[in-house]
């Protein structure tokens, strides 16, 4: 899905952003969620987004996370290495920071369990004069690189797992895990809440 929305900040958004004056906003992003037919192929989610306001505030956000129905440790390590590679090209502090952010974000508190094996998650990336690599152009390039990592990473995992056999037991487990995914998105996901507001 691609979205591009604009308007005047609502009271809820002003409170969330700790603003004292109304301003116009523009938000755009790409969001991809793949729920494959085969329970042997993992669910993947990726989004990249940009937000700006007429008062000069702007930031980038996004991330990629993986939700396998059956966790394969080699696949999990490989997936995380791809994300580390893309982060390290911009800033070697990004991967550990954004991985922890994803681990904390993609957690289902009422179940006391993670949604999957995590990935990276970042938000409110903006210019910081004290940190290298934070100009608008550099942050756009990083966010763009995260988006471009999606297709080759997921294609590899699909090709590796698409022909593995499965039956009714695996399909039932897949439906249970998809239910947990739905719970997270309906109850905890900030993007869902932002869209509804």
mmCIF file of N, CA, C and O in Angstrom, residues 75-147:
data_model
loop_
_atom_site.group_PDB
_atom_site.id
_atom_site.type_symbol
_atom_site.label_atom_id
_atom_site.label_comp_id
_atom_site.label_asym_id
_atom_site.label_seq_id
_atom_site.Cartn_x
_atom_site.Cartn_y
_atom_site.Cartn_z
ATOM 1 N N UNK A 75 17.691 -19.150 9.127
ATOM 2 C CA UNK A 75 16.960 -18.108 8.396
ATOM 3 C C UNK A 75 16.876 -16.829 9.226
ATOM 4 O O UNK A 75 17.012 -15.724 8.695
ATOM 5 N N UNK A 76 16.635 -16.979 10.516
ATOM 6 C CA UNK A 76 16.519 -15.810 11.399
ATOM 7 C C UNK A 76 17.841 -15.045 11.445
ATOM 8 O O UNK A 76 17.855 -13.812 11.341
ATOM 9 N N UNK A 77 18.946 -15.773 11.592
ATOM 10 C CA UNK A 77 20.265 -15.121 11.613
ATOM 11 C C UNK A 77 20.547 -14.426 10.289
ATOM 12 O O UNK A 77 21.026 -13.296 10.266
ATOM 13 N N UNK A 78 20.241 -15.099 9.169
ATOM 14 C CA UNK A 78 20.478 -14.519 7.844
ATOM 15 C C UNK A 78 19.644 -13.248 7.664
ATOM 16 O O UNK A 78 20.148 -12.231 7.184
ATOM 17 N N UNK A 79 18.371 -13.305 8.057
ATOM 18 C CA UNK A 79 17.479 -12.150 7.949
ATOM 19 C C UNK A 79 18.045 -10.958 8.726
ATOM 20 O O UNK A 79 18.141 -9.847 8.198
ATOM 21 N N UNK A 80 18.443 -11.199 9.966
ATOM 22 C CA UNK A 80 18.984 -10.110 10.779
ATOM 23 C C UNK A 80 20.305 -9.574 10.212
ATOM 24 O O UNK A 80 20.573 -8.372 10.313
ATOM 25 N N UNK A 81 21.095 -10.441 9.598
ATOM 26 C CA UNK A 81 22.349 -9.978 9.001
ATOM 27 C C UNK A 81 22.088 -9.015 7.841
ATOM 28 O O UNK A 81 22.808 -8.032 7.661
ATOM 29 N N UNK A 82 21.035 -9.293 7.057
ATOM 30 C CA UNK A 82 20.689 -8.388 5.951
ATOM 31 C C UNK A 82 20.327 -7.003 6.486
ATOM 32 O O UNK A 82 20.716 -5.982 5.909
ATOM 33 N N UNK A 83 19.603 -6.975 7.599
ATOM 34 C CA UNK A 83 19.202 -5.695 8.191
ATOM 35 C C UNK A 83 20.403 -4.976 8.792
ATOM 36 O O UNK A 83 20.530 -3.752 8.669
ATOM 37 N N UNK A 84 21.282 -5.734 9.416
ATOM 38 C CA UNK A 84 22.500 -5.143 9.978
ATOM 39 C C UNK A 84 23.342 -4.537 8.857
ATOM 40 O O UNK A 84 23.874 -3.423 8.995
ATOM 41 N N UNK A 85 23.450 -5.245 7.743
ATOM 42 C CA UNK A 85 24.233 -4.738 6.611
ATOM 43 C C UNK A 85 23.717 -3.388 6.132
ATOM 44 O O UNK A 85 24.488 -2.466 5.891
ATOM 45 N N UNK A 86 22.396 -3.266 5.980
ATOM 46 C CA UNK A 86 21.839 -2.011 5.475
ATOM 47 C C UNK A 86 22.001 -0.894 6.503
ATOM 48 O O UNK A 86 22.280 0.257 6.143
ATOM 49 N N UNK A 87 21.870 -1.207 7.777
ATOM 50 C CA UNK A 87 22.051 -0.193 8.826
ATOM 51 C C UNK A 87 23.503 0.274 8.894
ATOM 52 O O UNK A 87 23.778 1.478 8.975
ATOM 53 N N UNK A 88 24.427 -0.686 8.856
ATOM 54 C CA UNK A 88 25.845 -0.361 9.035
ATOM 55 C C UNK A 88 26.383 0.560 7.942
ATOM 56 O O UNK A 88 27.336 1.302 8.174
ATOM 57 N N UNK A 89 25.772 0.527 6.761
ATOM 58 C CA UNK A 89 26.230 1.402 5.678
ATOM 59 C C UNK A 89 26.024 2.879 6.025
ATOM 60 O O UNK A 89 26.729 3.742 5.518
ATOM 61 N N UNK A 90 25.044 3.155 6.887
ATOM 62 C CA UNK A 90 24.767 4.538 7.283
ATOM 63 C C UNK A 90 25.354 4.867 8.641
ATOM 64 O O UNK A 90 25.992 5.892 8.824
ATOM 65 N N UNK A 91 25.139 3.962 9.610
ATOM 66 C CA UNK A 91 25.576 4.247 10.976
ATOM 67 C C UNK A 91 25.643 2.916 11.735
ATOM 68 O O UNK A 91 24.624 2.231 11.866
ATOM 69 N N UNK A 92 26.796 2.543 12.244
ATOM 70 C CA UNK A 92 26.952 1.255 12.939
ATOM 71 C C UNK A 92 26.181 1.215 14.258
ATOM 72 O O UNK A 92 26.005 0.132 14.816
ATOM 73 N N UNK A 93 25.695 2.344 14.722
ATOM 74 C CA UNK A 93 24.871 2.341 15.944
ATOM 75 C C UNK A 93 23.407 2.023 15.643
ATOM 76 O O UNK A 93 22.637 1.719 16.553
ATOM 77 N N UNK A 94 23.018 2.095 14.362
ATOM 78 C CA UNK A 94 21.610 1.910 14.017
ATOM 79 C C UNK A 94 21.100 0.500 14.312
ATOM 80 O O UNK A 94 20.036 0.338 14.905
ATOM 81 N N UNK A 95 21.810 -0.528 13.854
ATOM 82 C CA UNK A 95 21.254 -1.879 13.982
ATOM 83 C C UNK A 95 20.959 -2.265 15.431
ATOM 84 O O UNK A 95 19.832 -2.669 15.730
ATOM 85 N N UNK A 96 21.919 -2.159 16.371
ATOM 86 C CA UNK A 96 21.567 -2.557 17.740
ATOM 87 C C UNK A 96 20.428 -1.714 18.330
ATOM 88 O O UNK A 96 19.552 -2.246 19.026
ATOM 89 N N UNK A 97 20.418 -0.440 18.003
ATOM 90 C CA UNK A 97 19.371 0.447 18.519
ATOM 91 C C UNK A 97 18.011 0.091 17.912
ATOM 92 O O UNK A 97 17.010 -0.042 18.631
ATOM 93 N N UNK A 98 17.969 -0.082 16.584
ATOM 94 C CA UNK A 98 16.703 -0.328 15.908
ATOM 95 C C UNK A 98 16.207 -1.758 16.106
ATOM 96 O O UNK A 98 15.003 -2.012 16.073
ATOM 97 N N UNK A 99 17.127 -2.704 16.323
ATOM 98 C CA UNK A 99 16.719 -4.075 16.645
ATOM 99 C C UNK A 99 16.029 -4.102 18.005
ATOM 100 O O UNK A 99 14.966 -4.710 18.173
ATOM 101 N N UNK A 100 16.624 -3.436 18.986
ATOM 102 C CA UNK A 100 16.012 -3.378 20.321
ATOM 103 C C UNK A 100 14.647 -2.705 20.246
ATOM 104 O O UNK A 100 13.685 -3.149 20.878
ATOM 105 N N UNK A 101 14.552 -1.640 19.455
ATOM 106 C CA UNK A 101 13.287 -0.937 19.286
ATOM 107 C C UNK A 101 12.234 -1.889 18.707
ATOM 108 O O UNK A 101 11.088 -1.924 19.173
ATOM 109 N N UNK A 102 12.615 -2.689 17.715
ATOM 110 C CA UNK A 102 11.680 -3.657 17.121
ATOM 111 C C UNK A 102 11.293 -4.729 18.133
ATOM 112 O O UNK A 102 10.122 -5.106 18.230
ATOM 113 N N UNK A 103 12.278 -5.236 18.888
ATOM 114 C CA UNK A 103 11.977 -6.262 19.896
ATOM 115 C C UNK A 103 10.951 -5.756 20.901
ATOM 116 O O UNK A 103 10.037 -6.492 21.301
ATOM 117 N N UNK A 104 11.105 -4.503 21.305
ATOM 118 C CA UNK A 104 10.176 -3.925 22.276
ATOM 119 C C UNK A 104 8.833 -3.576 21.646
ATOM 120 O O UNK A 104 7.782 -3.746 22.272
ATOM 121 N N UNK A 105 8.871 -3.103 20.403
ATOM 122 C CA UNK A 105 7.640 -2.671 19.741
ATOM 123 C C UNK A 105 6.757 -3.864 19.356
ATOM 124 O O UNK A 105 5.549 -3.848 19.596
ATOM 125 N N UNK A 106 7.348 -4.895 18.739
ATOM 126 C CA UNK A 106 6.560 -6.032 18.254
ATOM 127 C C UNK A 106 6.388 -7.087 19.351
ATOM 128 O O UNK A 106 6.730 -8.257 19.181
ATOM 129 N N UNK A 107 5.867 -6.643 20.449
ATOM 130 C CA UNK A 107 5.611 -7.497 21.614
ATOM 131 C C UNK A 107 4.131 -7.380 21.944
ATOM 132 O O UNK A 107 3.562 -6.289 21.893
ATOM 133 N N UNK A 108 3.515 -8.512 22.260
ATOM 134 C CA UNK A 108 2.085 -8.532 22.574
ATOM 135 C C UNK A 108 1.950 -8.652 24.094
ATOM 136 O O UNK A 108 2.025 -9.757 24.648
ATOM 137 N N UNK A 109 1.780 -7.531 24.795
ATOM 138 C CA UNK A 109 1.783 -7.557 26.260
ATOM 139 C C UNK A 109 0.740 -8.490 26.875
ATOM 140 O O UNK A 109 1.030 -9.206 27.839
ATOM 141 N N UNK A 110 -0.472 -8.503 26.337
ATOM 142 C CA UNK A 110 -1.510 -9.326 26.959
ATOM 143 C C UNK A 110 -1.268 -10.827 26.730
ATOM 144 O O UNK A 110 -1.873 -11.650 27.397
ATOM 145 N N UNK A 111 -0.367 -11.176 25.838
ATOM 146 C CA UNK A 111 0.022 -12.578 25.615
ATOM 147 C C UNK A 111 1.395 -12.885 26.205
ATOM 148 O O UNK A 111 1.799 -14.041 26.260
ATOM 149 N N UNK A 112 2.133 -11.824 26.537
ATOM 150 C CA UNK A 112 3.512 -11.958 27.011
ATOM 151 C C UNK A 112 4.364 -12.739 26.009
ATOM 152 O O UNK A 112 5.111 -13.643 26.364
ATOM 153 N N UNK A 113 4.223 -12.370 24.723
ATOM 154 C CA UNK A 113 4.992 -13.032 23.675
ATOM 155 C C UNK A 113 5.305 -12.045 22.559
ATOM 156 O O UNK A 113 4.643 -11.023 22.399
ATOM 157 N N UNK A 114 6.328 -12.370 21.782
ATOM 158 C CA UNK A 114 6.696 -11.536 20.640
ATOM 159 C C UNK A 114 5.811 -11.881 19.455
ATOM 160 O O UNK A 114 5.276 -12.985 19.367
ATOM 161 N N UNK A 115 5.698 -10.932 18.526
ATOM 162 C CA UNK A 115 4.927 -11.197 17.312
ATOM 163 C C UNK A 115 5.703 -12.090 16.364
ATOM 164 O O UNK A 115 5.125 -12.806 15.561
ATOM 165 N N UNK A 116 7.005 -12.054 16.421
ATOM 166 C CA UNK A 116 7.828 -12.857 15.524
ATOM 167 C C UNK A 116 9.257 -12.831 16.011
ATOM 168 O O UNK A 116 9.507 -12.844 17.210
ATOM 169 N N UNK A 117 10.203 -12.767 15.065
ATOM 170 C CA UNK A 117 11.624 -12.750 15.448
ATOM 171 C C UNK A 117 12.208 -11.340 15.380
ATOM 172 O O UNK A 117 13.416 -11.162 15.427
ATOM 173 N N UNK A 118 11.333 -10.352 15.257
ATOM 174 C CA UNK A 118 11.805 -8.969 15.246
ATOM 175 C C UNK A 118 12.375 -8.564 13.911
ATOM 176 O O UNK A 118 12.047 -9.106 12.861
ATOM 177 N N UNK A 119 13.257 -7.590 13.970
ATOM 178 C CA UNK A 119 13.851 -6.998 12.784
ATOM 179 C C UNK A 119 14.431 -5.667 13.202
ATOM 180 O O UNK A 119 15.151 -5.587 14.192
ATOM 181 N N UNK A 120 14.072 -4.620 12.474
ATOM 182 C CA UNK A 120 14.451 -3.265 12.885
ATOM 183 C C UNK A 120 13.210 -2.391 12.844
ATOM 184 O O UNK A 120 12.286 -2.622 12.046
ATOM 185 N N UNK A 121 13.178 -1.395 13.696
ATOM 186 C CA UNK A 121 12.104 -0.426 13.735
ATOM 187 C C UNK A 121 12.703 0.906 14.133
ATOM 188 O O UNK A 121 13.531 0.967 15.047
ATOM 189 N N UNK A 122 12.311 1.968 13.438
ATOM 190 C CA UNK A 122 12.808 3.300 13.773
ATOM 191 C C UNK A 122 11.720 4.321 13.490
ATOM 192 O O UNK A 122 10.846 4.114 12.646
ATOM 193 N N UNK A 123 11.754 5.402 14.235
ATOM 194 C CA UNK A 123 10.790 6.466 14.048
ATOM 195 C C UNK A 123 11.422 7.778 14.494
ATOM 196 O O UNK A 123 12.410 7.776 15.231
ATOM 197 N N UNK A 124 10.855 8.870 14.045
ATOM 198 C CA UNK A 124 11.317 10.209 14.420
ATOM 199 C C UNK A 124 12.791 10.445 14.084
ATOM 200 O O UNK A 124 13.485 11.150 14.808
ATOM 201 N N UNK A 125 13.292 9.846 12.983
ATOM 202 C CA UNK A 125 14.659 10.128 12.549
ATOM 203 C C UNK A 125 14.678 11.500 11.897
ATOM 204 O O UNK A 125 14.001 11.728 10.890
ATOM 205 N N UNK A 126 15.429 12.405 12.499
ATOM 206 C CA UNK A 126 15.503 13.771 11.987
ATOM 207 C C UNK A 126 16.917 14.289 12.137
ATOM 208 O O UNK A 126 17.779 13.620 12.715
ATOM 209 N N UNK A 127 17.134 15.476 11.643
ATOM 210 C CA UNK A 127 18.459 16.071 11.698
ATOM 211 C C UNK A 127 18.913 16.264 13.135
ATOM 212 O O UNK A 127 18.170 16.761 13.968
ATOM 213 N N UNK A 128 20.121 15.809 13.416
ATOM 214 C CA UNK A 128 20.750 15.997 14.725
ATOM 215 C C UNK A 128 22.141 16.553 14.467
ATOM 216 O O UNK A 128 23.025 15.834 14.006
ATOM 217 N N UNK A 129 22.358 17.839 14.749
ATOM 218 C CA UNK A 129 23.655 18.438 14.439
ATOM 219 C C UNK A 129 24.818 17.775 15.166
ATOM 220 O O UNK A 129 25.965 17.915 14.764
ATOM 221 N N UNK A 130 24.532 17.018 16.221
ATOM 222 C CA UNK A 130 25.583 16.342 16.980
ATOM 223 C C UNK A 130 25.875 14.935 16.468
ATOM 224 O O UNK A 130 26.714 14.233 17.031
ATOM 225 N N UNK A 131 25.146 14.492 15.445
ATOM 226 C CA UNK A 131 25.340 13.126 14.957
ATOM 227 C C UNK A 131 25.549 13.133 13.444
ATOM 228 O O UNK A 131 24.769 13.724 12.699
ATOM 229 N N UNK A 132 26.601 12.442 13.016
ATOM 230 C CA UNK A 132 26.916 12.310 11.595
ATOM 231 C C UNK A 132 25.813 11.523 10.885
ATOM 232 O O UNK A 132 25.234 10.604 11.432
ATOM 233 N N UNK A 133 25.556 11.902 9.647
ATOM 234 C CA UNK A 133 24.629 11.121 8.820
ATOM 235 C C UNK A 133 23.168 11.401 9.091
ATOM 236 O O UNK A 133 22.333 10.525 8.903
ATOM 237 N N UNK A 134 22.843 12.614 9.537
ATOM 238 C CA UNK A 134 21.442 12.882 9.864
ATOM 239 C C UNK A 134 20.832 14.031 9.056
ATOM 240 O O UNK A 134 19.809 14.568 9.443
ATOM 241 N N UNK A 135 21.458 14.392 7.938
ATOM 242 C CA UNK A 135 20.812 15.392 7.085
ATOM 243 C C UNK A 135 19.567 14.755 6.469
ATOM 244 O O UNK A 135 19.421 13.526 6.451
ATOM 245 N N UNK A 136 18.680 15.581 5.972
ATOM 246 C CA UNK A 136 17.456 15.059 5.362
ATOM 247 C C UNK A 136 17.794 14.109 4.211
ATOM 248 O O UNK A 136 17.190 13.046 4.072
ATOM 249 N N UNK A 137 18.797 14.466 3.404
ATOM 250 C CA UNK A 137 19.187 13.621 2.266
ATOM 251 C C UNK A 137 19.750 12.280 2.741
ATOM 252 O O UNK A 137 19.429 11.232 2.181
ATOM 253 N N UNK A 138 20.594 12.312 3.777
ATOM 254 C CA UNK A 138 21.182 11.067 4.286
ATOM 255 C C UNK A 138 20.116 10.169 4.922
ATOM 256 O O UNK A 138 20.137 8.946 4.741
ATOM 257 N N UNK A 139 19.168 10.759 5.623
ATOM 258 C CA UNK A 139 18.114 9.956 6.238
ATOM 259 C C UNK A 139 17.145 9.411 5.190
ATOM 260 O O UNK A 139 16.650 8.290 5.318
ATOM 261 N N UNK A 140 16.901 10.204 4.132
ATOM 262 C CA UNK A 140 16.101 9.684 3.030
ATOM 263 C C UNK A 140 16.803 8.490 2.394
ATOM 264 O O UNK A 140 16.181 7.457 2.124
ATOM 265 N N UNK A 141 18.106 8.623 2.143
ATOM 266 C CA UNK A 141 18.867 7.524 1.531
ATOM 267 C C UNK A 141 18.824 6.270 2.395
ATOM 268 O O UNK A 141 18.669 5.158 1.877
ATOM 269 N N UNK A 142 18.945 6.435 3.707
ATOM 270 C CA UNK A 142 18.875 5.276 4.607
ATOM 271 C C UNK A 142 17.488 4.632 4.530
ATOM 272 O O UNK A 142 17.358 3.408 4.380
ATOM 273 N N UNK A 143 16.452 5.443 4.632
ATOM 274 C CA UNK A 143 15.079 4.917 4.593
ATOM 275 C C UNK A 143 14.813 4.227 3.258
ATOM 276 O O UNK A 143 14.197 3.154 3.203
ATOM 277 N N UNK A 144 15.290 4.818 2.188
ATOM 278 C CA UNK A 144 15.164 4.234 0.852
ATOM 279 C C UNK A 144 15.882 2.882 0.794
ATOM 280 O O UNK A 144 15.371 1.911 0.224
ATOM 281 N N UNK A 145 17.064 2.788 1.401
ATOM 282 C CA UNK A 145 17.826 1.528 1.427
ATOM 283 C C UNK A 145 17.091 0.445 2.202
ATOM 284 O O UNK A 145 17.111 -0.727 1.818
ATOM 285 N N UNK A 146 16.443 0.835 3.297
ATOM 286 C CA UNK A 146 15.636 -0.139 4.053
ATOM 287 C C UNK A 146 14.537 -0.684 3.149
ATOM 288 O O UNK A 146 14.319 -1.900 3.076
ATOM 289 N N UNK A 147 13.848 0.205 2.448
ATOM 290 C CA UNK A 147 12.794 -0.245 1.534
ATOM 291 C C UNK A 147 13.321 -1.161 0.443
ATOM 292 O O UNK A 147 12.707 -2.174 0.109
#
